[in-house]
Amino acid sequence: MIKWLGGGNPKGGFKFTKSWTDKNGGQQGTGTLTIHGVSKELSFPYTVKKDGDWVTISGQVTMDYQNFSLPIIRSMAVMTVDPQLVVRFHVVGKVK
């Protein structure tokens, strides 16, 4: 996987930039994902749950890794990994 991302010390990140409530009452978010030196804006649904001082944020987004200049993954010309990835996240933190 490290070799696929460019070797050595791959860098990436995500910056959450916008949040809104959709017409059905669900939370939607937008942010910028940077992988392999390429940045793309992604939008996705997410949920927020609060339990005392703890907050949990969960969601998922589907993305095409080819949009980040990453090569298609093939193994021995027999197996090919679908470039459409579903990235799931689950973050738990304590409110200050």
XYZ file of N, CA and C in Angstrom:
288
model
N 0.827 -1.190 0.000
C 0.000 0.000 0.000
C 0.872 1.255 0.000
N 1.948 1.278 0.793
C 2.827 2.444 0.837
C 3.448 2.682 -0.540
N 3.878 1.607 -1.201
C 4.455 1.734 -2.544
C 3.424 2.326 -3.507
N 2.187 1.867 -3.411
C 1.098 2.349 -4.272
C 0.877 3.849 -4.075
N 1.042 4.343 -2.845
C 0.846 5.760 -2.534
C 2.064 6.627 -2.858
N 3.127 6.012 -3.380
C 4.301 6.791 -3.761
C 5.537 6.489 -2.947
N 5.436 5.526 -2.018
C 6.586 5.072 -1.253
C 6.938 5.947 -0.065
N 7.957 5.494 0.656
C 8.552 6.253 1.749
C 7.629 6.777 2.816
N 7.232 8.009 2.677
C 6.468 8.696 3.706
C 5.269 9.407 3.063
N 4.247 8.656 2.646
C 3.116 9.291 1.957
C 2.384 10.260 2.880
N 1.933 11.355 2.295
C 1.208 12.359 3.078
C -0.198 12.514 2.519
N -1.112 12.780 3.398
C -2.494 13.012 2.998
C -3.209 13.720 4.129
N -4.408 14.158 3.846
C -5.159 14.828 4.892
C -6.577 15.133 4.454
N -7.368 15.548 5.420
C -8.745 15.926 5.145
C -9.056 17.185 5.934
N -9.680 18.162 5.270
C -10.100 19.396 5.932
C -11.604 19.546 5.756
N -12.332 19.467 6.865
C -13.789 19.623 6.880
C -14.085 21.106 6.677
N -14.865 21.451 5.634
C -15.059 22.863 5.305
C -16.484 23.373 5.454
N -17.480 22.491 5.397
C -18.865 22.970 5.426
C -19.783 21.874 5.951
N -20.817 22.298 6.682
C -21.825 21.373 7.197
C -23.195 22.010 7.036
N -24.201 21.198 6.705
C -25.566 21.705 6.585
C -26.555 20.576 6.829
N -27.798 20.961 7.080
C -28.887 19.999 7.254
C -29.653 19.926 5.941
N -29.824 18.706 5.413
C -30.530 18.563 4.141
C -32.042 18.644 4.344
N -32.800 18.575 3.252
C -34.256 18.744 3.318
C -34.950 17.643 4.109
N -34.273 16.503 4.316
C -34.844 15.403 5.099
C -34.399 15.435 6.562
N -33.635 16.463 6.940
C -33.180 16.588 8.324
C -31.852 15.915 8.613
N -31.213 15.325 7.604
C -29.920 14.670 7.797
C -28.763 15.646 7.681
N -27.661 15.300 8.309
C -26.463 16.141 8.245
C -25.664 15.808 6.991
N -25.179 16.835 6.323
C -24.321 16.694 5.150
C -23.051 17.498 5.397
N -21.953 17.021 4.862
C -20.693 17.727 5.022
C -19.916 17.768 3.725
N -19.034 18.723 3.636
C -18.125 18.854 2.503
C -16.739 19.117 3.064
N -15.756 18.569 2.385
C -14.384 18.813 2.795
C -13.432 18.532 1.659
N -12.175 18.842 1.887
C -11.139 18.629 0.887
C -10.245 17.485 1.339
N -10.168 16.444 0.504
C -9.319 15.286 0.761
C -8.078 15.412 -0.112
N -6.909 15.274 0.505
C -5.652 15.324 -0.239
C -4.949 13.984 -0.098
N -4.680 13.365 -1.243
C -3.958 12.093 -1.305
C -2.979 12.193 -2.462
N -1.758 11.750 -2.246
C -0.778 11.670 -3.331
C -0.529 13.046 -3.958
N -0.682 14.119 -3.156
C -0.468 15.474 -3.635
C -1.612 16.071 -4.432
N -2.733 15.349 -4.533
C -3.899 15.819 -5.283
C -5.036 16.083 -4.300
N -5.672 17.247 -4.410
C -6.781 17.617 -3.525
C -8.092 17.631 -4.294
N -9.122 17.046 -3.702
C -10.461 17.009 -4.299
C -11.490 17.302 -3.218
N -12.562 17.993 -3.612
C -13.661 18.259 -2.689
C -14.628 17.080 -2.725
N -15.051 16.634 -1.548
C -15.998 15.529 -1.413
C -17.154 15.964 -0.527
N -18.353 15.495 -0.844
C -19.528 15.728 0.005
C -20.059 14.384 0.461
N -20.636 14.354 1.682
C -21.032 13.080 2.272
C -22.035 13.300 3.399
N -22.882 12.292 3.654
C -23.769 12.342 4.819
C -23.006 11.882 6.066
N -23.425 12.391 7.222
C -22.822 11.937 8.470
C -23.821 12.101 9.609
N -23.530 11.446 10.721
C -24.374 11.561 11.909
C -23.523 12.049 13.080
N -24.187 12.737 14.001
C -23.537 13.206 15.226
C -24.377 12.736 16.401
N -23.727 12.101 17.375
C -24.417 11.670 18.595
C -23.634 12.194 19.789
N -24.365 12.731 20.764
C -23.736 13.249 21.981
C -24.192 12.406 23.161
N -23.229 12.014 23.991
C -23.505 11.239 25.193
C -22.684 11.858 26.323
N -23.322 12.733 27.089
C -22.591 13.449 28.135
C -21.574 14.385 27.502
N -20.303 14.223 27.899
C -19.222 15.039 27.340
C -18.639 14.449 26.054
N -19.146 13.297 25.622
C -18.588 12.608 24.459
C -19.433 12.847 23.218
N -18.757 13.059 22.092
C -19.420 13.255 20.801
C -18.875 12.219 19.825
N -19.779 11.579 19.071
C -19.399 10.609 18.054
C -19.880 11.103 16.697
N -18.979 11.151 15.733
C -19.306 11.545 14.363
C -18.980 10.362 13.466
N -19.971 9.920 12.674
C -19.795 8.767 11.788
C -20.351 9.084 10.410
N -19.767 8.473 9.402
C -20.276 8.650 8.047
C -19.462 7.854 7.058
N -19.767 8.063 5.791
C -19.009 7.405 4.741
C -19.115 8.201 3.451
N -18.127 8.009 2.595
C -18.097 8.673 1.296
C -17.522 7.690 0.278
N -18.055 7.715 -0.928
C -17.533 6.900 -2.021
C -16.656 7.790 -2.889
N -15.485 7.289 -3.222
C -14.553 8.060 -4.043
C -13.840 7.151 -5.031
N -13.340 7.728 -6.104
C -12.566 7.007 -7.114
C -11.097 7.363 -6.903
N -10.286 6.378 -6.527
C -8.892 6.684 -6.226
C -8.107 7.124 -7.460
N -8.612 6.855 -8.660
C -7.936 7.319 -9.876
C -7.972 8.849 -9.982
N -8.963 9.494 -9.329
C -9.039 10.960 -9.321
C -7.884 11.591 -8.549
N -7.139 10.776 -7.808
C -6.006 11.256 -7.030
C -4.678 10.820 -7.657
N -4.708 10.529 -8.956
C -3.517 10.125 -9.727
C -2.879 8.843 -9.200
N -3.688 7.976 -8.611
C -3.188 6.684 -8.146
C -3.479 5.627 -9.213
N -2.540 4.712 -9.447
C -2.736 3.700 -10.487
C -3.758 2.640 -10.075
N -4.359 2.015 -11.082
C -5.267 0.892 -10.833
C -4.447 -0.247 -10.233
N -4.986 -0.882 -9.213
C -4.290 -1.983 -8.548
C -4.624 -3.280 -9.276
N -3.561 -3.936 -9.777
C -3.719 -5.226 -10.457
C -2.725 -6.203 -9.847
N -3.120 -7.459 -9.807
C -2.235 -8.497 -9.301
C -2.135 -9.603 -10.338
N -0.951 -9.771 -10.885
C -0.668 -10.846 -11.837
C -1.646 -10.841 -13.012
N -2.121 -9.675 -13.413
C -3.032 -9.497 -14.555
C -4.322 -10.305 -14.420
N -4.608 -10.790 -13.221
C -5.821 -11.581 -12.999
C -6.819 -10.813 -12.140
N -6.333 -10.208 -11.085
C -7.199 -9.500 -10.151
C -7.024 -7.993 -10.320
N -8.133 -7.283 -10.375
C -8.107 -5.824 -10.425
C -8.998 -5.293 -9.308
N -8.491 -4.324 -8.565
C -9.264 -3.715 -7.485
C -10.133 -2.611 -8.075
N -11.418 -2.627 -7.745
C -12.353 -1.599 -8.197
C -11.860 -0.232 -7.720
N -11.735 0.749 -8.626
C -11.249 2.062 -8.203
C -12.252 2.854 -7.352
N -13.493 2.382 -7.271
C -14.485 3.036 -6.416
C -14.321 2.511 -4.988
N -13.880 3.374 -4.089
C -13.678 2.993 -2.693
C -14.744 3.625 -1.812
N -15.192 2.876 -0.822
C -16.086 3.427 0.193
C -15.238 3.642 1.443
N -15.101 4.901 1.832
C -14.321 5.251 3.018
C -15.299 5.532 4.147
N -15.165 4.780 5.240
C -16.030 4.968 6.405
C -15.213 5.612 7.520
N -15.858 6.503 8.278
C -15.160 7.120 9.400
C -16.047 7.110 10.636
N -15.390 7.043 11.784
C -16.057 7.000 13.086
C -15.101 7.677 14.070
N -15.438 8.887 14.475
C -14.561 9.680 15.334
C -15.273 9.929 16.658
N -14.578 9.665 17.757
C -15.133 9.890 19.091
C -14.221 10.878 19.813
N -14.823 11.899 20.403
C -14.034 12.892 21.124
C -14.789 13.451 22.313
N -14.043 14.039 23.213
C -14.624 14.618 24.419
C -14.727 16.127 24.248
N -15.894 16.684 24.591
C -16.128 18.120 24.499
C -15.377 18.811 25.627
N -14.705 19.898 25.309
C -13.974 20.657 26.342
C -14.894 21.630 27.026
